[in-house]
């Protein structure tokens, strides 16, 4: 058995619940923007696109049970979830690789509004280091170590081509970055204690294709598929 | 009770399993590229980054149980999953909004290698319609209906600013598109029968922030959090 601290941070929230907390946070922000003060678990579940029993179970890990007949206080629940995720503080982020995707990420307003501050854009190509994207100048990749140290950066975004991604990740890890968001279409090897999340833009398209195929199969079918079944 | 066809397409695979099938497909492709012919469920689970009991359960929905002592045939399992998802056929896709993100998506090699063919890039800005991105010319958004009809497009990608996204989705739905992948930071309203998947690039960063916060809390803590607990 591993000794466990009794501090709040040591509670184990299942990984699937952690992955849904940002979805709840987004739904609550939408409700708050509409002026909604309280909401039932059913309503919040519908806005977030999950099953309400699952939502109640997820929120119970945060010690949040709502009030019978009233539901959840939207603002307070937002605060609870934001605190649990850690986005009440301001996370400095560096983006490496300022091609089309890097530009898109640097311009993405969703990062800023959700507690992430892009403190540096880095590219290995010296022709890019004249540019300013979304108010942030592009700097040489060789400045990585200095920037990470000065700005206490813990999260790095890899938006390079696949062939460069492992080298970039190695340099990030070597200078103290412990969380990497990888957009390059390759698997990164990192030491224990470093978290990597990989964004694969084709996964969502494949999920759509599955449903699309079922829709076309659900239409009145010609009996072309029953040959040889007798 | 709803009457249900007994055809293969009517089997209900849980949504969470559907979402993992592309991850298994990617893992199997990586194994095949390395020359691996057969693999155990434990090995495949490790490559895919899931629990092996969950993987076996997921694959059982496809009628795939492997062979005791041998494991799964990598090529055959790839084929089974690709067929189930529907990516053995070639899905024509249109991308609307050719800013930085649209450029990045048009250049993204992962779409082509996974059964998606970008047949058109559309933008409402006439200054963009001179461009050719990844071999595909940018055309006027007003050509949408003609392209969807001629190319039998069922999947549309929205890469516009938030303010334009609902109008684009409405036009897509009106001309017969039934699956939408939405990158715009807004919620789209669509009629029943149309599937929308929303990609929120900040969700993955928030999941990293959660782990990052726990790492920093796991370090020897100063007793600042115990005030008032006596």
Short mmCIF file of C-alpha atoms in Angstrom, two decimals:
data_model
loop_
_atom_site.label_atom_id
_atom_site.label_comp_id
_atom_site.label_asym_id
_atom_site.label_seq_id
_atom_site.Cartn_x
_atom_site.Cartn_y
_atom_site.Cartn_z
CA UNK A 1 0.00 0.00 0.00
CA UNK A 2 1.14 3.49 -0.80
CA UNK A 3 0.96 5.98 2.03
CA UNK A 4 -1.53 8.65 1.14
CA UNK A 5 -1.72 12.19 2.35
CA UNK A 6 -5.04 13.26 3.78
CA UNK A 7 -4.87 16.61 1.99
CA UNK A 8 -7.64 17.61 -0.38
CA UNK A 9 -5.43 17.12 -3.43
CA UNK A 10 -5.02 13.42 -2.76
CA UNK A 11 -8.66 12.47 -3.50
CA UNK A 12 -8.77 10.26 -6.51
CA UNK A 13 -11.19 11.51 -9.12
CA UNK A 14 -11.62 8.97 -11.93
CA UNK A 15 -9.92 9.99 -15.17
CA UNK A 16 -13.24 9.87 -17.07
CA UNK A 17 -14.72 12.35 -14.58
CA UNK A 18 -11.68 14.64 -14.90
CA UNK A 19 -12.22 14.63 -18.68
CA UNK A 20 -15.85 15.73 -18.22
CA UNK A 21 -15.17 18.55 -15.73
CA UNK A 22 -14.14 21.02 -18.48
CA UNK A 23 -17.34 20.11 -20.35
CA UNK A 24 -19.43 20.94 -17.26
CA UNK A 25 -17.47 24.15 -16.80
CA UNK A 26 -18.25 25.19 -20.38
CA UNK A 27 -21.96 24.34 -19.93
CA UNK A 28 -22.12 26.32 -16.66
CA UNK A 29 -20.41 29.30 -18.31
CA UNK A 30 -23.02 29.21 -21.10
CA UNK A 31 -25.82 29.10 -18.49
CA UNK A 32 -24.29 31.97 -16.50
CA UNK A 33 -23.92 34.03 -19.69
CA UNK A 34 -27.66 33.51 -20.27
CA UNK A 35 -28.40 34.83 -16.79
CA UNK A 36 -29.31 31.45 -15.26
CA UNK A 37 -28.67 31.43 -11.50
CA UNK A 38 -29.67 27.88 -10.53
CA UNK A 39 -30.22 24.75 -12.57
CA UNK A 40 -31.36 21.18 -12.07
CA UNK A 41 -28.96 18.30 -12.72
CA UNK A 42 -31.19 17.30 -15.65
CA UNK A 43 -30.91 20.74 -17.25
CA UNK A 44 -27.16 20.97 -16.72
CA UNK A 45 -26.75 17.41 -18.05
CA UNK A 46 -28.72 18.32 -21.19
CA UNK A 47 -26.61 21.44 -21.84
CA UNK A 48 -23.41 19.44 -21.27
CA UNK A 49 -24.66 16.55 -23.40
CA UNK A 50 -24.30 13.82 -20.75
CA UNK A 51 -26.59 11.53 -18.79
CA UNK A 52 -27.87 13.22 -15.60
CA UNK A 53 -27.10 10.25 -13.31
CA UNK A 54 -23.49 10.36 -14.53
CA UNK A 55 -23.36 14.11 -13.94
CA UNK A 56 -24.61 13.75 -10.34
CA UNK A 57 -22.07 11.02 -9.70
CA UNK A 58 -19.26 13.13 -11.20
CA UNK A 59 -20.18 16.18 -9.13
CA UNK A 60 -20.40 14.09 -5.97
CA UNK A 61 -16.59 13.61 -6.22
CA UNK A 62 -16.34 17.37 -5.74
CA UNK A 63 -18.63 17.19 -2.73
CA UNK A 64 -21.31 18.98 -4.73
CA UNK A 65 -24.81 17.61 -4.36
CA UNK A 66 -27.07 20.57 -5.19
CA UNK A 67 -30.12 21.50 -3.11
CA UNK A 68 -33.27 19.39 -3.33
CA UNK A 69 -35.96 21.26 -5.27
CA UNK A 70 -33.56 24.07 -6.21
CA UNK A 71 -30.68 22.35 -7.98
CA UNK A 72 -27.18 23.68 -8.32
CA UNK A 73 -26.06 27.27 -7.82
CA UNK A 74 -24.52 27.99 -11.23
CA UNK A 75 -21.85 30.45 -10.09
CA UNK A 76 -20.77 28.43 -7.07
CA UNK A 77 -20.55 25.18 -9.03
CA UNK A 78 -18.48 26.97 -11.72
CA UNK A 79 -16.11 28.13 -9.02
CA UNK A 80 -15.89 24.65 -7.48
CA UNK A 81 -15.09 23.00 -10.80
CA UNK A 82 -12.63 25.70 -11.90
CA UNK A 83 -10.84 25.33 -8.58
CA UNK A 84 -10.74 21.54 -8.90
CA UNK A 85 -9.31 21.73 -12.43
CA UNK A 86 -6.90 24.42 -11.37
CA UNK A 87 -8.00 27.09 -13.83
CA UNK A 88 -8.73 29.72 -11.20
CA UNK A 89 -5.01 30.36 -11.42
CA UNK A 90 -3.31 31.56 -14.57
CA UNK A 91 -1.27 28.89 -16.41
CA UNK A 92 1.59 30.15 -18.58
CA UNK A 93 1.81 28.14 -21.82
CA UNK A 94 4.38 28.04 -24.64
CA UNK A 95 3.47 26.98 -28.17
CA UNK A 96 6.25 25.51 -30.32
CA UNK A 97 5.77 25.37 -34.10
CA UNK A 98 4.09 28.44 -35.58
CA UNK A 99 2.83 27.07 -38.89
CA UNK A 100 -0.88 27.15 -39.74
CA UNK A 101 -1.89 25.16 -36.68
CA UNK A 102 0.36 27.17 -34.36
CA UNK A 103 -1.16 30.39 -35.74
CA UNK A 104 -4.66 29.00 -35.20
CA UNK A 105 -3.80 28.00 -31.62
CA UNK A 106 -2.14 31.35 -30.85
CA UNK A 107 -5.29 33.11 -32.08
CA UNK A 108 -7.67 30.75 -30.27
CA UNK A 109 -9.61 32.88 -27.80
CA UNK A 110 -10.75 29.85 -25.83
CA UNK A 111 -7.35 29.49 -24.17
CA UNK A 112 -7.25 32.99 -22.76
CA UNK A 113 -10.80 32.86 -21.42
CA UNK A 114 -10.14 29.56 -19.66
CA UNK A 115 -7.14 30.37 -17.53
CA UNK A 116 -4.30 29.85 -20.01
CA UNK A 117 -1.90 32.59 -20.98
CA UNK A 118 0.25 32.06 -24.07
CA UNK A 119 3.52 33.59 -22.90
CA UNK A 120 5.65 32.59 -25.89
CA UNK A 121 5.48 31.37 -29.47
CA UNK A 122 8.61 29.57 -30.63
CA UNK A 123 9.74 28.35 -34.03
CA UNK A 124 12.99 26.85 -35.29
CA UNK A 125 12.68 28.71 -38.62
CA UNK A 126 14.42 32.10 -38.32
CA UNK A 127 12.14 33.51 -41.05
CA UNK A 128 9.22 33.27 -38.64
CA UNK A 129 10.84 35.18 -35.80
CA UNK A 130 9.86 38.56 -37.23
CA UNK A 131 6.17 37.81 -36.84
CA UNK A 132 3.75 38.85 -34.09
CA UNK A 133 0.70 36.61 -33.67
CA UNK A 134 -2.19 37.69 -31.46
CA UNK A 135 0.09 40.22 -29.83
CA UNK A 136 2.84 37.72 -29.00
CA UNK A 137 6.14 37.88 -30.91
CA UNK A 138 7.52 34.65 -32.40
CA UNK A 139 10.92 33.85 -30.90
CA UNK A 140 13.67 31.39 -31.72
CA UNK A 141 13.19 27.86 -30.41
CA UNK A 142 16.59 28.17 -28.73
CA UNK A 143 15.07 30.66 -26.30
CA UNK A 144 12.89 27.86 -24.84
CA UNK A 145 14.96 27.21 -21.71
CA UNK A 146 15.21 30.87 -20.79
CA UNK A 147 11.48 31.50 -21.26
CA UNK A 148 10.43 28.42 -19.30
CA UNK A 149 12.69 29.44 -16.42
CA UNK A 150 11.71 33.11 -16.37
CA UNK A 151 7.97 32.57 -16.76
CA UNK A 152 7.68 29.34 -14.72
CA UNK A 153 6.03 27.58 -17.67
CA UNK A 154 4.70 24.10 -16.84
CA UNK A 155 2.64 23.40 -19.98
CA UNK A 156 4.00 23.15 -23.52
CA UNK A 157 2.04 22.79 -26.76
CA UNK A 158 3.71 20.91 -29.64
CA UNK A 159 2.35 22.10 -33.01
CA UNK A 160 5.34 21.09 -35.13
CA UNK A 161 5.47 18.53 -37.96
CA UNK A 162 5.66 14.92 -36.72
CA UNK A 163 9.36 14.61 -37.51
CA UNK A 164 10.34 17.41 -35.11
CA UNK A 165 7.94 16.60 -32.27
CA UNK A 166 10.07 14.20 -30.19
CA UNK A 167 13.07 16.55 -30.17
CA UNK A 168 10.85 19.42 -29.09
CA UNK A 169 9.29 17.30 -26.33
CA UNK A 170 12.76 16.21 -25.12
CA UNK A 171 13.90 19.83 -24.89
CA UNK A 172 10.68 20.78 -23.07
CA UNK A 173 11.06 17.98 -20.53
CA UNK A 174 14.76 18.74 -20.01
CA UNK A 175 14.00 22.32 -18.96
CA UNK A 176 11.19 21.42 -16.56
CA UNK A 177 7.93 21.29 -18.51
CA UNK A 178 5.78 18.54 -17.00
CA UNK A 179 2.63 18.65 -19.18
CA UNK A 180 2.60 18.49 -22.98
CA UNK A 181 -0.30 18.92 -25.37
CA UNK A 182 0.73 17.21 -28.61
CA UNK A 183 -0.90 18.11 -31.93
CA UNK A 184 1.77 16.41 -34.03
CA UNK A 185 0.58 13.13 -35.56
CA UNK A 186 3.09 11.00 -33.67
CA UNK A 187 3.40 9.29 -30.27
CA UNK A 188 5.80 11.03 -27.88
CA UNK A 189 8.00 9.14 -25.42
CA UNK A 190 8.39 11.03 -22.13
CA UNK A 191 9.71 10.08 -18.69
CA UNK A 192 7.40 9.16 -15.82
CA UNK A 193 5.85 12.18 -14.14
CA UNK A 194 5.31 14.02 -17.43
CA UNK A 195 1.74 14.05 -18.74
CA UNK A 196 1.12 14.06 -22.48
CA UNK A 197 -2.26 14.50 -24.11
CA UNK A 198 -2.51 13.93 -27.82
CA UNK A 199 -5.05 15.73 -29.96
CA UNK A 200 -5.90 13.67 -33.04
CA UNK A 201 -8.16 15.73 -35.27
CA UNK A 202 -9.23 12.67 -37.26
CA UNK A 203 -10.73 10.82 -34.25
CA UNK A 204 -13.82 13.04 -34.16
CA UNK A 205 -14.30 12.66 -37.92
CA UNK A 206 -14.16 8.89 -37.52
CA UNK A 207 -16.85 8.98 -34.83
CA UNK A 208 -19.03 10.99 -37.23
CA UNK A 209 -18.33 8.48 -40.00
CA UNK A 210 -19.59 5.68 -37.76
CA UNK A 211 -22.91 7.45 -37.26
CA UNK A 212 -23.08 8.49 -40.91
CA UNK A 213 -22.66 4.89 -42.00
CA UNK A 214 -25.43 3.76 -39.64
CA UNK A 215 -27.75 6.45 -41.04
CA UNK A 216 -27.20 5.25 -44.58
CA UNK A 217 -27.68 1.62 -43.51
CA UNK A 218 -30.92 2.51 -41.73
CA UNK A 219 -32.47 3.65 -45.01
CA UNK A 220 -34.65 1.06 -46.82
CA UNK A 221 -32.00 -1.41 -47.91
CA UNK A 222 -31.66 -3.18 -51.20
CA UNK A 223 -31.03 -6.87 -50.53
CA UNK A 224 -27.44 -6.75 -51.79
CA UNK A 225 -26.07 -7.79 -48.43
CA UNK A 226 -27.98 -11.02 -48.03
CA UNK A 227 -26.30 -12.98 -50.82
CA UNK A 228 -25.04 -16.30 -49.52
CA UNK A 229 -26.90 -16.15 -46.26
CA UNK A 230 -29.31 -19.01 -47.14
CA UNK B 1 -40.98 -0.28 -27.92
CA UNK B 2 -39.44 0.65 -31.23
CA UNK B 3 -39.43 -2.04 -33.88
CA UNK B 4 -35.86 -2.94 -34.67
CA UNK B 5 -34.38 -4.34 -37.82
CA UNK B 6 -32.31 -7.48 -37.35
CA UNK B 7 -29.65 -6.24 -39.77
CA UNK B 8 -26.05 -5.93 -38.67
CA UNK B 9 -26.23 -2.15 -38.59
CA UNK B 10 -28.86 -2.17 -35.88
CA UNK B 11 -26.57 -3.51 -33.14
CA UNK B 12 -26.17 -0.92 -30.48
CA UNK B 13 -22.58 -0.21 -29.66
CA UNK B 14 -22.24 2.08 -26.63
CA UNK B 15 -21.17 5.61 -27.51
CA UNK B 16 -18.08 5.35 -25.28
CA UNK B 17 -16.99 2.26 -27.23
CA UNK B 18 -17.59 4.04 -30.56
CA UNK B 19 -15.33 6.85 -29.33
CA UNK B 20 -12.54 4.35 -28.55
CA UNK B 21 -12.68 2.43 -31.86
CA UNK B 22 -10.63 5.09 -33.73
CA UNK B 23 -8.05 4.91 -30.92
CA UNK B 24 -7.77 1.12 -31.36
CA UNK B 25 -7.54 1.58 -35.11
CA UNK B 26 -4.65 4.00 -34.69
CA UNK B 27 -2.89 1.61 -32.28
CA UNK B 28 -3.34 -1.34 -34.68
CA UNK B 29 -2.01 0.73 -37.58
CA UNK B 30 1.08 1.57 -35.52
CA UNK B 31 1.56 -2.14 -34.70
CA UNK B 32 1.12 -3.16 -38.35
CA UNK B 33 3.61 -0.49 -39.42
CA UNK B 34 6.11 -2.07 -37.02
CA UNK B 35 5.55 -5.47 -38.63
CA UNK B 36 3.54 -6.96 -35.75
CA UNK B 37 1.19 -9.70 -37.00
CA UNK B 38 -0.59 -10.78 -33.79
CA UNK B 39 -0.89 -9.13 -30.41
CA UNK B 40 -2.36 -9.88 -26.99
CA UNK B 41 -5.19 -7.77 -25.63
CA UNK B 42 -2.77 -6.52 -22.94
CA UNK B 43 -0.26 -5.33 -25.54
CA UNK B 44 -2.89 -3.68 -27.71
CA UNK B 45 -4.44 -2.06 -24.62
CA UNK B 46 -1.04 -0.66 -23.61
CA UNK B 47 -0.41 0.81 -27.08
CA UNK B 48 -3.91 2.30 -27.13
CA UNK B 49 -3.59 3.59 -23.57
CA UNK B 50 -6.67 1.85 -22.14
CA UNK B 51 -7.40 -0.87 -19.61
CA UNK B 52 -7.23 -4.35 -21.19
CA UNK B 53 -10.54 -5.57 -19.69
CA UNK B 54 -12.26 -2.55 -21.25
CA UNK B 55 -10.60 -3.27 -24.59
CA UNK B 56 -11.78 -6.91 -24.58
CA UNK B 57 -15.29 -5.78 -23.72
CA UNK B 58 -15.25 -3.14 -26.49
CA UNK B 59 -14.03 -5.62 -29.10
CA UNK B 60 -16.64 -8.17 -28.06
CA UNK B 61 -19.29 -5.79 -29.48
CA UNK B 62 -17.65 -6.35 -32.86
CA UNK B 63 -17.76 -10.10 -32.34
CA UNK B 64 -13.98 -10.10 -31.99
CA UNK B 65 -12.59 -12.26 -29.20
CA UNK B 66 -9.05 -13.10 -30.37
CA UNK B 67 -7.56 -16.58 -30.13
CA UNK B 68 -6.50 -17.99 -26.76
CA UNK B 69 -2.71 -18.09 -26.50
CA UNK B 70 -2.28 -16.19 -29.79
CA UNK B 71 -4.24 -12.98 -29.34
CA UNK B 72 -5.66 -10.85 -32.11
CA UNK B 73 -4.69 -10.93 -35.77
CA UNK B 74 -3.59 -7.31 -36.25
CA UNK B 75 -4.59 -6.95 -39.91
CA UNK B 76 -7.94 -8.65 -39.54
CA UNK B 77 -8.86 -6.66 -36.44
CA UNK B 78 -7.91 -3.43 -38.26
CA UNK B 79 -10.21 -4.40 -41.08
CA UNK B 80 -13.07 -5.27 -38.69
CA UNK B 81 -12.81 -1.94 -36.86
CA UNK B 82 -12.40 0.11 -40.05
CA UNK B 83 -15.50 -1.59 -41.47
CA UNK B 84 -17.45 -0.97 -38.27
CA UNK B 85 -16.52 2.72 -38.24
CA UNK B 86 -17.16 2.96 -41.95
CA UNK B 87 -13.72 4.17 -42.99
CA UNK B 88 -13.12 1.36 -45.48
CA UNK B 89 -15.12 3.55 -47.82
CA UNK B 90 -14.01 7.03 -48.86
CA UNK B 91 -15.90 9.89 -47.20
CA UNK B 92 -16.03 13.17 -49.12
CA UNK B 93 -15.66 16.14 -46.74
CA UNK B 94 -16.02 19.90 -47.24
CA UNK B 95 -14.23 22.41 -45.03
CA UNK B 96 -15.83 25.85 -44.65
CA UNK B 97 -13.70 28.73 -43.34
CA UNK B 98 -10.15 28.77 -44.70
CA UNK B 99 -8.40 30.93 -42.11
CA UNK B 100 -5.45 29.57 -40.13
CA UNK B 101 -7.42 26.65 -38.71
CA UNK B 102 -8.96 25.79 -42.09
CA UNK B 103 -5.47 25.82 -43.64
CA UNK B 104 -4.17 23.57 -40.88
CA UNK B 105 -7.09 21.14 -41.37
CA UNK B 106 -6.74 21.14 -45.17
CA UNK B 107 -3.05 20.28 -44.76
CA UNK B 108 -3.67 17.67 -42.07
CA UNK B 109 -2.43 14.36 -43.48
CA UNK B 110 -4.32 12.33 -40.89
CA UNK B 111 -7.63 12.89 -42.70
CA UNK B 112 -6.49 11.46 -46.03
CA UNK B 113 -4.85 8.41 -44.49
CA UNK B 114 -7.99 7.58 -42.51
CA UNK B 115 -10.63 7.43 -45.21
CA UNK B 116 -11.55 11.11 -45.56
CA UNK B 117 -11.14 13.02 -48.80
CA UNK B 118 -11.32 16.82 -48.64
CA UNK B 119 -13.25 17.53 -51.85
CA UNK B 120 -13.73 21.26 -51.35
CA UNK B 121 -12.51 24.24 -49.35
CA UNK B 122 -15.01 27.08 -49.12
CA UNK B 123 -14.72 30.62 -47.82
CA UNK B 124 -17.09 33.58 -47.89
CA UNK B 125 -14.20 36.01 -48.42
CA UNK B 126 -13.63 36.46 -52.19
CA UNK B 127 -9.97 37.35 -51.53
CA UNK B 128 -9.35 33.75 -50.49
CA UNK B 129 -10.79 32.13 -53.59
CA UNK B 130 -7.56 32.49 -55.55
CA UNK B 131 -5.73 30.17 -53.19
CA UNK B 132 -4.91 26.49 -53.55
CA UNK B 133 -4.34 24.63 -50.25
CA UNK B 134 -2.90 21.10 -50.25
CA UNK B 135 -3.85 20.81 -53.92
CA UNK B 136 -7.47 21.85 -53.41
CA UNK B 137 -8.63 25.26 -54.72
CA UNK B 138 -10.59 27.52 -52.36
CA UNK B 139 -14.05 28.23 -53.77
CA UNK B 140 -16.84 30.64 -52.89
CA UNK B 141 -19.12 29.58 -50.03
CA UNK B 142 -22.05 30.04 -52.41
CA UNK B 143 -20.88 26.97 -54.34
CA UNK B 144 -21.71 24.80 -51.29
CA UNK B 145 -25.01 23.40 -52.56
CA UNK B 146 -23.62 22.47 -55.97
CA UNK B 147 -20.55 20.74 -54.50
CA UNK B 148 -22.53 18.79 -51.90
CA UNK B 149 -24.91 17.57 -54.60
CA UNK B 150 -22.26 16.68 -57.18
CA UNK B 151 -19.88 14.98 -54.76
CA UNK B 152 -22.48 13.40 -52.43
CA UNK B 153 -20.86 15.07 -49.41
CA UNK B 154 -22.30 13.94 -46.07
CA UNK B 155 -19.74 15.47 -43.69
CA UNK B 156 -19.02 19.18 -43.26
CA UNK B 157 -16.30 20.80 -41.18
CA UNK B 158 -17.00 24.27 -39.73
CA UNK B 159 -13.76 26.20 -39.21
CA UNK B 160 -15.25 29.71 -39.33
CA UNK B 161 -15.32 32.32 -36.56
CA UNK B 162 -18.05 31.70 -33.97
CA UNK B 163 -20.29 34.44 -35.36
CA UNK B 164 -20.62 32.75 -38.77
CA UNK B 165 -20.88 29.14 -37.61
CA UNK B 166 -24.66 28.80 -37.20
CA UNK B 167 -25.38 30.25 -40.65
CA UNK B 168 -22.86 27.89 -42.20
CA UNK B 169 -24.39 24.92 -40.35
CA UNK B 170 -27.90 25.92 -41.48
CA UNK B 171 -26.79 26.06 -45.12
CA UNK B 172 -25.02 22.69 -44.76
CA UNK B 173 -28.10 21.03 -43.26
CA UNK B 174 -30.41 22.57 -45.86
CA UNK B 175 -28.46 21.00 -48.71
CA UNK B 176 -28.28 17.54 -47.16
CA UNK B 177 -25.19 17.36 -44.94
CA UNK B 178 -26.02 15.15 -41.95
CA UNK B 179 -22.76 15.19 -39.94
CA UNK B 180 -20.93 18.34 -38.84
CA UNK B 181 -17.56 18.67 -37.14
CA UNK B 182 -17.56 22.06 -35.43
CA UNK B 183 -14.32 23.83 -34.53
CA UNK B 184 -15.99 27.21 -33.94
CA UNK B 185 -16.23 28.08 -30.23
CA UNK B 186 -20.04 28.09 -30.18
CA UNK B 187 -22.88 25.60 -29.78
CA UNK B 188 -24.74 24.79 -33.02
CA UNK B 189 -28.47 24.12 -33.17
CA UNK B 190 -29.35 21.46 -35.75
CA UNK B 191 -32.48 19.41 -36.47
CA UNK B 192 -32.87 15.83 -35.27
CA UNK B 193 -31.01 13.33 -37.44
CA UNK B 194 -27.99 15.61 -37.86
CA UNK B 195 -24.92 14.72 -35.77
CA UNK B 196 -22.64 17.46 -34.54
CA UNK B 197 -19.32 16.89 -32.81
CA UNK B 198 -17.61 19.88 -31.29
CA UNK B 199 -13.86 20.10 -30.99
CA UNK B 200 -12.89 22.37 -28.11
CA UNK B 201 -9.13 22.80 -28.13
CA UNK B 202 -9.11 24.10 -24.57
CA UNK B 203 -10.62 20.93 -23.03
CA UNK B 204 -7.39 18.96 -23.34
CA UNK B 205 -5.41 21.84 -21.83
CA UNK B 206 -7.80 21.91 -18.89
CA UNK B 207 -7.29 18.18 -18.29
CA UNK B 208 -3.53 18.81 -18.26
CA UNK B 209 -4.01 21.70 -15.84
CA UNK B 210 -5.85 19.39 -13.45
CA UNK B 211 -2.90 16.99 -13.37
CA UNK B 212 -0.40 19.84 -13.24
CA UNK B 213 -2.16 21.27 -10.20
CA UNK B 214 -2.10 17.90 -8.47
CA UNK B 215 1.63 17.55 -9.15
CA UNK B 216 2.34 20.91 -7.55
CA UNK B 217 0.10 20.07 -4.59
CA UNK B 218 1.87 16.73 -4.12
CA UNK B 219 5.11 18.57 -3.34
CA UNK B 220 5.88 19.11 0.35
CA UNK B 221 3.08 21.48 1.31
CA UNK B 222 3.24 24.51 3.54
CA UNK B 223 0.40 24.41 6.05
CA UNK B 224 -1.48 27.28 4.46
CA UNK B 225 -4.56 25.17 3.74
CA UNK B 226 -5.27 24.04 7.27
CA UNK B 227 -6.28 27.39 8.70
CA UNK B 228 -9.62 27.16 10.41
CA UNK B 229 -9.82 23.39 10.43
CA UNK B 230 -9.37 22.98 14.19
#
